[in-house]
Coordinates of C-alpha atoms in Angstrom, one line a residue:
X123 CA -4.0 7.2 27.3
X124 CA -6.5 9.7 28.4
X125 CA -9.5 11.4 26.7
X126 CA -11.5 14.7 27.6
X127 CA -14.7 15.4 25.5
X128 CA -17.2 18.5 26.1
X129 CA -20.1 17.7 24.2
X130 CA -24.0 18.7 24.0
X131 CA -26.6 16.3 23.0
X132 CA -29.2 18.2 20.7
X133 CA -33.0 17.9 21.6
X134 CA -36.5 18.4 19.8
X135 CA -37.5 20.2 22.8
X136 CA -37.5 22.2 25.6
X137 CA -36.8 19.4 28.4
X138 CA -36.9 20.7 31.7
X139 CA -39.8 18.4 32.8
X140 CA -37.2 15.6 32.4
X141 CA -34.5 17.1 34.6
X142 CA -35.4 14.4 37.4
X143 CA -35.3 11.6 34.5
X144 CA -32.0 12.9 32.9
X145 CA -30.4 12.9 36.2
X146 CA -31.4 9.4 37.2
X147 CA -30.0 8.0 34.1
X148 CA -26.3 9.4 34.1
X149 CA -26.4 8.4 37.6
X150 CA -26.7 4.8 36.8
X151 CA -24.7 4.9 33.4
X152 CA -21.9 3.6 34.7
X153 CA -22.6 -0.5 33.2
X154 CA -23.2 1.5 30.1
X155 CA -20.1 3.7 30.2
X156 CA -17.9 0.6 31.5
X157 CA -18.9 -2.1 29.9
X158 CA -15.9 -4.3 28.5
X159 CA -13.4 -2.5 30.3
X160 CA -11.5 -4.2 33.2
X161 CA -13.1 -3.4 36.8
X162 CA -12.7 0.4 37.5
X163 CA -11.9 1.5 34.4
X164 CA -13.8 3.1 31.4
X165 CA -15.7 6.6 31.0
X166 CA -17.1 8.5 33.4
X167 CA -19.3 11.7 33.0
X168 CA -17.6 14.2 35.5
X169 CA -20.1 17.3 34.8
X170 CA -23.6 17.7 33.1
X171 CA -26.4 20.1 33.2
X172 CA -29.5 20.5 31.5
X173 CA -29.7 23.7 29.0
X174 CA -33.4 23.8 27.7
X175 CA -33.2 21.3 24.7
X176 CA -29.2 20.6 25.0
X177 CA -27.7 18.4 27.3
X178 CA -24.1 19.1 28.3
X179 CA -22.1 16.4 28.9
X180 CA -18.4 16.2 30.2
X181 CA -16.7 12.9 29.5
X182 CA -13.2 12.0 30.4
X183 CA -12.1 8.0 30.1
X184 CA -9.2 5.8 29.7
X185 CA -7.9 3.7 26.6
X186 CA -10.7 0.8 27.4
X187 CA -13.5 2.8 26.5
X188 CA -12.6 6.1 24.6
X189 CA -15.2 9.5 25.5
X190 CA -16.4 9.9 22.3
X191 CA -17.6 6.1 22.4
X192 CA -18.8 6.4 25.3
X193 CA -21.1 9.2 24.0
X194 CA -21.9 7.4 21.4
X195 CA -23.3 4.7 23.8
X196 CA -25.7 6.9 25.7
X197 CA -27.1 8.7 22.7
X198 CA -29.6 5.8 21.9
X199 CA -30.8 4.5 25.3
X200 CA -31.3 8.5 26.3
X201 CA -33.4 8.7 22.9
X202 CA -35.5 5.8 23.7
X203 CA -36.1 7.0 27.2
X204 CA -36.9 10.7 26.3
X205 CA -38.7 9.6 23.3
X206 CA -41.1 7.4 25.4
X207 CA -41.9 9.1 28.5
X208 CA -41.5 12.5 26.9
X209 CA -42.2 12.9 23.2
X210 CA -38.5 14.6 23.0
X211 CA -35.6 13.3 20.5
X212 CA -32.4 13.4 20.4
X213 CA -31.3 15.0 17.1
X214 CA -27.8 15.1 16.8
X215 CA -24.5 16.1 18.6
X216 CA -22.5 19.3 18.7
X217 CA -18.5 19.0 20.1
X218 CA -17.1 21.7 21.8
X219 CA -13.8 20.3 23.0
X220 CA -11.9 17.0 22.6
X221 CA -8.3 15.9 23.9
X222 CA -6.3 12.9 23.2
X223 CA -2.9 12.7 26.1
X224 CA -0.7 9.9 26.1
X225 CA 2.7 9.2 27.5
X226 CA 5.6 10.0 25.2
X227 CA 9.2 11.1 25.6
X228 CA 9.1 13.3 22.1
X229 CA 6.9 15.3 20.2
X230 CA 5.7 14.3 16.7
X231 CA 6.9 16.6 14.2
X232 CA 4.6 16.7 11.0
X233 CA 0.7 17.8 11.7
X234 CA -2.3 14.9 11.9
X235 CA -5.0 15.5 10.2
X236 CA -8.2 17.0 12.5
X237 CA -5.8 18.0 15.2
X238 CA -5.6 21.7 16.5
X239 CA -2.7 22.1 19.2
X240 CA 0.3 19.5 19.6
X241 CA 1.7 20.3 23.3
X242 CA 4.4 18.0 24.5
X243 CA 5.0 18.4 28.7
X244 CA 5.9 16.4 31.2
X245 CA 6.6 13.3 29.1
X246 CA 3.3 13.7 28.0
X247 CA 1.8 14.6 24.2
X248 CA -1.6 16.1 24.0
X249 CA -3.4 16.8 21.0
X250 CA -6.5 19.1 21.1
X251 CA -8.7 18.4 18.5
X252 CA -10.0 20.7 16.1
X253 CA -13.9 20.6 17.0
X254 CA -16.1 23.7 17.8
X255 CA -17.2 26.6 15.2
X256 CA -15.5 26.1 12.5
X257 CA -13.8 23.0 13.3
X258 CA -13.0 19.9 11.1
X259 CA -14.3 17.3 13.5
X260 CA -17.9 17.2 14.4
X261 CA -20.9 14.6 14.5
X262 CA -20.4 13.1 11.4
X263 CA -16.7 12.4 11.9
X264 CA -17.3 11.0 15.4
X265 CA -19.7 8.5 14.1
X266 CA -17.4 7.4 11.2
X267 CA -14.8 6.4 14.2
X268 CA -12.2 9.3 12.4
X269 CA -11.1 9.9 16.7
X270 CA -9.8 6.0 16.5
X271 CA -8.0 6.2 13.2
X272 CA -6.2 9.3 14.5
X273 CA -5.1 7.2 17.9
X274 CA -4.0 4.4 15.5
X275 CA -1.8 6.8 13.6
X276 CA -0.5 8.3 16.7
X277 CA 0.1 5.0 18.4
X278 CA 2.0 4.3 14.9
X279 CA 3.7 7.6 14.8
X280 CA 5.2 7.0 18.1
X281 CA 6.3 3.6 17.7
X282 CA 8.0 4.6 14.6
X283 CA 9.5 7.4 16.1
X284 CA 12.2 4.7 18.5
X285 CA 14.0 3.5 15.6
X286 CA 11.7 2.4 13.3
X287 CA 10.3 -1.1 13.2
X288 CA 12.5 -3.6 11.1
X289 CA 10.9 -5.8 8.4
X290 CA 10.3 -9.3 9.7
X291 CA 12.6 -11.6 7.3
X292 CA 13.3 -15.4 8.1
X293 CA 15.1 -17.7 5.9
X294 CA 13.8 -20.1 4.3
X295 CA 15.9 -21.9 1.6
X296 CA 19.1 -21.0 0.2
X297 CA 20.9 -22.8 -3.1
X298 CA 24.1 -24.1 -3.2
X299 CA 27.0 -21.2 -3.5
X300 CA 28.1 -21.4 -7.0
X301 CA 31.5 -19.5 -8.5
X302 CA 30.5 -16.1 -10.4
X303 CA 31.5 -16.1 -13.6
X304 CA 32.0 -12.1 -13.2
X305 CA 32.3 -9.8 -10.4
X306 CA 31.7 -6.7 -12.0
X307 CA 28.7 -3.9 -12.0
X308 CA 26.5 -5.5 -14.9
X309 CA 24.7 -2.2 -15.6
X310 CA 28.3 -0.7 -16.5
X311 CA 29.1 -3.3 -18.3
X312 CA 26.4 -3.1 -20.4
X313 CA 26.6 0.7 -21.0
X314 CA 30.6 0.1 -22.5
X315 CA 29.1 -2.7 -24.8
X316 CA 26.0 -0.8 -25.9
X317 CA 23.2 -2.7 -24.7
X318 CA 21.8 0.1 -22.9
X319 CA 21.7 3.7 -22.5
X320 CA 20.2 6.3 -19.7
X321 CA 16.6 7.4 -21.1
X322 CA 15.6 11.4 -20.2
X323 CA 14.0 10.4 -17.4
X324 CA 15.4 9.6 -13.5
X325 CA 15.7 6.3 -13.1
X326 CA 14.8 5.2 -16.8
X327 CA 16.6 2.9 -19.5
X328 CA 16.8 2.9 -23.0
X329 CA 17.5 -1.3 -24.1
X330 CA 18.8 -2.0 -27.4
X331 CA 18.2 -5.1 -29.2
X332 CA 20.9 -6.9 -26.9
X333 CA 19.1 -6.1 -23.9
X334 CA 15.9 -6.5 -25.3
X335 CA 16.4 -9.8 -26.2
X336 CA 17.6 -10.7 -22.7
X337 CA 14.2 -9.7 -21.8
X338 CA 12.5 -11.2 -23.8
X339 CA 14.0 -14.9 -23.5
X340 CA 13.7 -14.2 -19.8
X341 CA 10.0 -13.3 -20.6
X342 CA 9.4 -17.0 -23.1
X343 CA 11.0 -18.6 -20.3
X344 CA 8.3 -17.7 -17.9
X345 CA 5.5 -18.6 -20.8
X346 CA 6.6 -21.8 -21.4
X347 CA 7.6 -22.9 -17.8
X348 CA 5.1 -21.0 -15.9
X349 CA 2.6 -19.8 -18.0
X350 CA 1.3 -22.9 -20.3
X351 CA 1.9 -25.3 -17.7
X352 CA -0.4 -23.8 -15.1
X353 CA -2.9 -22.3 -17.5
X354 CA -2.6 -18.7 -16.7
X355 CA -4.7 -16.4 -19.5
X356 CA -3.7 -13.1 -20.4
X357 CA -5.0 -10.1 -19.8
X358 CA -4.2 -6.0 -20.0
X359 CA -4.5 -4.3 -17.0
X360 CA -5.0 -0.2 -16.8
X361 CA -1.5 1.4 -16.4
X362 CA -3.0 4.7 -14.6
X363 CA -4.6 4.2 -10.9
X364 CA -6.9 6.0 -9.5
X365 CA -7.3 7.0 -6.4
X366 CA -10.5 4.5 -5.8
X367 CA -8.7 1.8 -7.3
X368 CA -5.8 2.4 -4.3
X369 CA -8.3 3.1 -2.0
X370 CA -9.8 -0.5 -2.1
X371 CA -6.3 -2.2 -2.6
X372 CA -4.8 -0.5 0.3
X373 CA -2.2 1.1 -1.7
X374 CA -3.8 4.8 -0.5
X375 CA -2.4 4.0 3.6
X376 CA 1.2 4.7 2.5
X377 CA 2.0 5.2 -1.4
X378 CA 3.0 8.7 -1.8
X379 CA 5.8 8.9 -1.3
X380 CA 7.1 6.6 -3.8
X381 CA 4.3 6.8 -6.7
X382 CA 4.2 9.3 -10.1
X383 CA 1.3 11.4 -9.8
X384 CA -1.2 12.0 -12.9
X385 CA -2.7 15.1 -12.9
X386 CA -5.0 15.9 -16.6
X387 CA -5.8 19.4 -17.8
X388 CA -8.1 21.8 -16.5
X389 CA -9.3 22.3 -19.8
X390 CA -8.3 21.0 -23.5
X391 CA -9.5 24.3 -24.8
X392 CA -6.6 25.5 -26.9
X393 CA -7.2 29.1 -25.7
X394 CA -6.7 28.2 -22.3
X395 CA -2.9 27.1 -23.0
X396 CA -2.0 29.5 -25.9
X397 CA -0.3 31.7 -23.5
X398 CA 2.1 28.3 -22.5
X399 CA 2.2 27.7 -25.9
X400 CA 3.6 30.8 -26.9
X401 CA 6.2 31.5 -24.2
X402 CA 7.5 28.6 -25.4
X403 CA 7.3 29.5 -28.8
X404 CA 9.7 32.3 -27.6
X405 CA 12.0 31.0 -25.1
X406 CA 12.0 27.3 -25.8
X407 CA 11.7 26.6 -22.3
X408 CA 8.6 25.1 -20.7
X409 CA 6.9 27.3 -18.2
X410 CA 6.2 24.7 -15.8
X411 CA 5.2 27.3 -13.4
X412 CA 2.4 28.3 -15.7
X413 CA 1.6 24.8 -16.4
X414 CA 1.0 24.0 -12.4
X415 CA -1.3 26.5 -12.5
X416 CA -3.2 25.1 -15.7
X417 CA -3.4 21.6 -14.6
X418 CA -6.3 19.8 -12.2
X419 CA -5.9 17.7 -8.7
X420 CA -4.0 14.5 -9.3
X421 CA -6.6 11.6 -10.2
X422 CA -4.3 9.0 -9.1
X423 CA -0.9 7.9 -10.1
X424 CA 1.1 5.7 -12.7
X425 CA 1.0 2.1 -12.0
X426 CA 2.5 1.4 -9.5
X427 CA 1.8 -2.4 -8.5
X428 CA 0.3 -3.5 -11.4
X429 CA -2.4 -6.0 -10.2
X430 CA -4.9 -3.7 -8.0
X431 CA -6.2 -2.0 -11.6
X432 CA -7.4 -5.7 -12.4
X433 CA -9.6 -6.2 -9.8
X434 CA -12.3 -3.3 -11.1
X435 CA -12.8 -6.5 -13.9
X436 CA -13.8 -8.8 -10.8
X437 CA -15.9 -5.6 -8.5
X438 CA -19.2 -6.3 -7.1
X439 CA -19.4 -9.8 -8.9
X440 CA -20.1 -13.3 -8.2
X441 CA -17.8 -15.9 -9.6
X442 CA -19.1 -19.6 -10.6
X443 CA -17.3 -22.2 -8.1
X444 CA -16.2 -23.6 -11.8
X445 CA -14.5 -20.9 -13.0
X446 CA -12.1 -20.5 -9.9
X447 CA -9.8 -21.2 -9.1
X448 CA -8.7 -18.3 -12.2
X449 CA -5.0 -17.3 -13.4
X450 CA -4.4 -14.4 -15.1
X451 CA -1.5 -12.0 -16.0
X452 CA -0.5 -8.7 -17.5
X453 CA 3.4 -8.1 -19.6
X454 CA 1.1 -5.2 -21.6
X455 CA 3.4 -1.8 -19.9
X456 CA 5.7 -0.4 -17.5
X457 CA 5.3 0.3 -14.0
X458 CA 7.0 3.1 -12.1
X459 CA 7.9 3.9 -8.4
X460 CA 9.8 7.3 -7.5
X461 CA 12.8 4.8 -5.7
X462 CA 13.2 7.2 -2.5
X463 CA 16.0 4.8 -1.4
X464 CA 18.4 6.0 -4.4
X465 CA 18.2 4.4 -7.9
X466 CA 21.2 2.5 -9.1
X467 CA 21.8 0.8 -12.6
X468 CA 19.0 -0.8 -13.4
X469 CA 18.9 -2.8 -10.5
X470 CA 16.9 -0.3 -8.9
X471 CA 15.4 2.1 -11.1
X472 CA 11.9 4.4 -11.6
X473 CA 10.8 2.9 -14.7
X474 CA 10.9 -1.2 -15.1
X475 CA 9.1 -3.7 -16.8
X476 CA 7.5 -7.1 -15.1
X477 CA 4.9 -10.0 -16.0
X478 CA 2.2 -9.6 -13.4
X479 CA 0.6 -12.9 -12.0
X480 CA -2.5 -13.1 -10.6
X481 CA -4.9 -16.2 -8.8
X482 CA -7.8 -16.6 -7.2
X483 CA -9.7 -18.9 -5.4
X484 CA -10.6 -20.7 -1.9
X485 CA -8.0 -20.2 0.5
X486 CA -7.0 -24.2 -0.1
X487 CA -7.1 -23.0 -4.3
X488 CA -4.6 -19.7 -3.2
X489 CA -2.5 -21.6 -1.1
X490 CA -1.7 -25.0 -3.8
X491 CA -1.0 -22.3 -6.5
X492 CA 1.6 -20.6 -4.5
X493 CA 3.3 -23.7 -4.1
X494 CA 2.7 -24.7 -7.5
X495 CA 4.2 -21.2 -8.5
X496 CA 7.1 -21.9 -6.0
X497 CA 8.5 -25.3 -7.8
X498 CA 8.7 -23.7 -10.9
X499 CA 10.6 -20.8 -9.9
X500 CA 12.9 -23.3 -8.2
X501 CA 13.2 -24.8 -11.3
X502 CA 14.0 -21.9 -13.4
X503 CA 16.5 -20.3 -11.0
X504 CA 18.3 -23.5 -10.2
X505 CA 18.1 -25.7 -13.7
X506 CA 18.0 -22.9 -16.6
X507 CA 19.4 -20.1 -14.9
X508 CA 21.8 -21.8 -12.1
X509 CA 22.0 -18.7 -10.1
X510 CA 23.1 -18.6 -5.9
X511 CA 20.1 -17.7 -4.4
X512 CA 17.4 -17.6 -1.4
X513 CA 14.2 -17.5 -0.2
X514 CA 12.8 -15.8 2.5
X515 CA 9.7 -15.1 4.7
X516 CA 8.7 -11.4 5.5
X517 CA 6.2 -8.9 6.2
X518 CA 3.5 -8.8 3.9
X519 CA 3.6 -5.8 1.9
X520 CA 0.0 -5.4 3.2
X521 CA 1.2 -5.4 6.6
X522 CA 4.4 -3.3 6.2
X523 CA 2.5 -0.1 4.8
X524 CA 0.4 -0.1 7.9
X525 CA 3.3 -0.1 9.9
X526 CA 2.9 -3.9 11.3
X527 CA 5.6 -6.2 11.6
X528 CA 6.3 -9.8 11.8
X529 CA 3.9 -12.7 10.0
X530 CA 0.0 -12.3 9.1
X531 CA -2.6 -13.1 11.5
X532 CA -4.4 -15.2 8.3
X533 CA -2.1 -18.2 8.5
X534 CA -0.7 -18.8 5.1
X535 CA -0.8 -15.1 4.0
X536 CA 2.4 -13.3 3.9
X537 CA 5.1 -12.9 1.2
X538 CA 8.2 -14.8 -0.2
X539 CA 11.1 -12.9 -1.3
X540 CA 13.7 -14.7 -3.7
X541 CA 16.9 -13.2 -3.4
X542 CA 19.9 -13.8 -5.7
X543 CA 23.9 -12.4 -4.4
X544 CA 25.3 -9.9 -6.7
X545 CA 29.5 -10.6 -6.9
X546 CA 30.3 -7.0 -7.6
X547 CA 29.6 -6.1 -4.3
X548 CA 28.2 -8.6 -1.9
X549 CA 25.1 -7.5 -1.6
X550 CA 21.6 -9.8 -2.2
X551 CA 19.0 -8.1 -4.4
X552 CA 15.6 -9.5 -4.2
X553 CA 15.1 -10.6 -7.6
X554 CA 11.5 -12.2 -7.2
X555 CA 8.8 -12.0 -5.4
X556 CA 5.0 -14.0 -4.0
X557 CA 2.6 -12.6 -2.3
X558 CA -0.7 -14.6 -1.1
X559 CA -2.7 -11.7 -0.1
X560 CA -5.7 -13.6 2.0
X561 CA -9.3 -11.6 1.8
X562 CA -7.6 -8.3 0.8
X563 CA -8.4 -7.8 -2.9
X564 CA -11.1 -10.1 -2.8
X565 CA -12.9 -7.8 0.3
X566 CA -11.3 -4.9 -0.5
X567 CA -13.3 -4.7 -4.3
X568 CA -16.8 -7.1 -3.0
X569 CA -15.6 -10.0 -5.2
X570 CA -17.7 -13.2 -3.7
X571 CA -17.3 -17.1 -4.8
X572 CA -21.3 -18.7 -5.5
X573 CA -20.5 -21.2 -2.8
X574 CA -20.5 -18.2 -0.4
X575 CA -17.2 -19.4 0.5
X576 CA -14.1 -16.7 1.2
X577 CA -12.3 -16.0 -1.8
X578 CA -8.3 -15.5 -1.4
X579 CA -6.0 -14.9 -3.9
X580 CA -2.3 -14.2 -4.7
X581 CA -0.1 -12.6 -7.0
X582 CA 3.8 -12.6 -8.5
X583 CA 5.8 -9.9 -9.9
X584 CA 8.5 -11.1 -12.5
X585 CA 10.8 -8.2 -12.6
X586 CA 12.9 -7.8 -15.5
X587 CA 15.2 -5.6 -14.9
X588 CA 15.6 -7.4 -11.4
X589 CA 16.1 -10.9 -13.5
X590 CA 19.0 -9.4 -15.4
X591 CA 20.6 -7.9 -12.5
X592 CA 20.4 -11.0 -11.3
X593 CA 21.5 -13.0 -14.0
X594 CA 24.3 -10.8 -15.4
X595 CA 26.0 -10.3 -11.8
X596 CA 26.9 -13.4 -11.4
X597 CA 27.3 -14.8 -15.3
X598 CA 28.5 -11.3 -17.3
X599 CA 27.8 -10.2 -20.6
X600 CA 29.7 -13.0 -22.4
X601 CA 27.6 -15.9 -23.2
X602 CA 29.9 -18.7 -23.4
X603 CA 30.0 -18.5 -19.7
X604 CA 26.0 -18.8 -19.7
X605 CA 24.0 -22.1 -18.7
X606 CA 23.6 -24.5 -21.6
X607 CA 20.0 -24.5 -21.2
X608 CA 19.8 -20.6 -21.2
X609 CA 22.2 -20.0 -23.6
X610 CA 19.8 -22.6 -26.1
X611 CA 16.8 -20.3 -25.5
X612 CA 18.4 -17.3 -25.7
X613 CA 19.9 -18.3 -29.3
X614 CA 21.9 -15.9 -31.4
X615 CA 23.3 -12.7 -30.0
X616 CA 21.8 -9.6 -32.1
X617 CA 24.3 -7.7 -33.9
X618 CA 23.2 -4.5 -32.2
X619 CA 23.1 -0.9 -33.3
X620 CA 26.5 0.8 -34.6
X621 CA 27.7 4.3 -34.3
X622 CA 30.4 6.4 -36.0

């Protein structure tokens, strides 16, 4: 990896009566230039000259200590020395040109942000930065390390680019193989018997009452078993994210593609929409050309993950060592995801319902839950449910959208996926999930613990949809070939609703 920078350092004054002490300085600013970086390597300045109050500086360096660092480093040593001996400062920075080249065998085909010029030759990419007049990338951007984040997403870009990286995923339990009951598609099923029907929307489900019930006896099941026992409390999280809220979850690195965008009205002044309003007073069609044009930026998205809206409860504040470590959980709305991978049934759809589980607490507090969380999961898949199922280890979610495989570097972070075989075609479906999440939340939103102690905490989706996917896979519609202990909670079948 190579770097070229063209830069001037800005001064208060006219210094050609430090020429002589200019010089002296970049000729022994090599310890500063170099310093960290293996014998030899580094920056080096390879042109300069003095312009009245501007200092013109070319920089070209290696991976170990990138240009624009490297001018970074000499700005405040130069300052102090021309500030002392001179009465001159150093006022700012002006760019002029910057290039990033590194080795690659491909070009990158979709544009990175601040970047100019992609040229790919000779098994090399260069990008030429958009600096200058009327460039993006300036002092400001330089400072707030924006040339580092755009190496990271080209180093990620490329890596990427040779297949993709592959989910980590390591086995980590697996129940014994019990005989289906039923080996057909559940969701079909359930469409010929009238539980369900297709709602207006992609990927959405309408549940009648048998369905429903389903739900909700899947729903009491995790009160009473997991709920109660552990002492979560509940609360109701915001269903609409903003783009802050993803922003300090992490959610902002990589969601787009898969989230429902909320964008509110440029104005609720009737006026303003009576020309929508009346074409479709005369069409009965919705202009949504005319509506795009009437409606503001998106302000963040539909939930999405459900817990990160929580944690503006918890930002900026200091929680009592007694109060930790603290369980809560959300069942108050849906969540949505645009499923780029293809819906199917309701085993993967847009729209889906889930309890949300949430805990805090000392790393040692985060850690017991999850295990605490972890038996009683086995319990309910193995003892009320019976279903043939798995667990297994792989890449943090947290890790995954920034493009990192394999296990946390926080030992004892990472997720659990539980993953139950569906008859009808073979296939596992992960069913469950638990994430402990380390310092991310916690940092991410400046939540601290009085002792001063690193908070942790953790957090479990229940999926419904996923549970009866699940469930009705490998046990069908008829409930004489349920479990004894589901089949008691569950109770009476309801009659369901008719048509002629």
């Amino acid at each position: 990896m190579r770097f070229h920078l063209e830069a001037s350092l800005r001064l208060s004054a006219d210094a050609g009566a430090a020429e002589k002490a200019i010089s002296d300085f970049i000729r022994d600013a090599g310890p500063i230039l170099e310093k960290g970086a293996p014998e030899g390597q580094g920056a080096k300045i390879t042109e300069w000259r003095l312009a009245k109050n501007r200092i013109d500086l070319v920089i070209d360096s290696d991976r170990y200590v990138r240009a624009h660092d490297a001018l970074l480093r000499l700005r405040r040593p130069l300052s102090e020395l021309l500030g002392k001996q001179y009465r001159i400062g150093v006022r700012g920075m002006d760019v002029t040109a910057f290039e990033i080249e590194v080795e690659s065998d491909r070009e990158i085909a979709h544009r990175i942000p601040y970047v100019r010029e992609m040229r790919h030759e000779g098994g090399r990419l260069r990008l030429i930065l958009d600096v200058g007049e009327g460039g993006t990338l300036g002092q400001s951007e330089i400072e707030n390390r924006i040339p580092d984040r755009i190496v990271s997403l080209l180093e990620e870009k490329l890596e990427k680019g040779y297949g993709g990286k592959t989910e980590h995923w390591e086995l980590l339990w697996e129940s014994e193989k019990r005989e289906p009951k039923f080996r057909a598609d559940p969701t079909e099923e359930m469409q010929k018997a009238g539980w369900i029907k297709h709602g207006s929307a992609r990927g959405q489900w309408i549940y009648g009452p048998q369905a429903t019930h389903l739900f909700r006896t899947f729903e009491a099941i995790v009160l009473e078993e997991i709920i109660g026992p552990l002492g979560y409390q509940e609360m109701i999280f915001p269903k609409l994210d903003t783009w802050d809220v993803w922003k300090k979850s992490g959610h902002a690195q990589g969601v787009y593609p898969e989230i429902y965008f909320v964008c509110p009205p440029k104005t609720r002044d009737p006026a303003f929409w009576e020309e929508v309003m009346d074409y479709y007073k005369v069409t009965h069609e919705v202009p949504l050309e005319l509506v795009k044009e009437k409606i503001d930026l998106p302000i963040g998205g539909m939930c999405y993950a459900q817990c990160p809206t929580f944690w503006g409860f918890l930002q900026g504040m200091t929680l009592p060592n007694g109060e930790l470590p603290m369980r809560v959980f959300d069942r108050s709305g849906t969540s949505h995801r645009y499923e780029s991978g293809g819906i199917h049934g309701i085993e993967r759809v847009d729209e889906f319902h889930r309890i949300e589980i949430v805990w805090l607490g000392t790393k040692e507090h985060t850690l017991e839950e999850a295990e605490k969380l972890k038996g009683c999961y086995k319990h309910i898949f193995e003892d009320i449910l019976e279903l043939t199922w798995r667990t297994a280890w792989v890449t943090p979610w947290f890790m995954a959208q920034e493009g990192k495989t394999g296990l946390s570097e926080m030992t004892g972070a990472g997720t659990v996926d539980y993953e139950a075989i569906l008859p009808y075609n073979g296939n596992w479906i992960e069913f469950q999930n638990l994430s402990v999440n380390g310092e991310k939340y916690p940092k991410g939103f400046t939540v601290k613990a009085q002792s001063g102690e690193a908070l942790w905490s953790g957090c479990s989706g229940v999926g419904l949809e996923r549970w009866a996917s699940a469930f009705l896979s490998q046990k069908g519609l008829d409930p004489s070939n349920w479990p004894e202990e589901f089949r008691r909670r569950f109770g009476e079948m309801p009659k369901g609703i008719r048509f002629l």
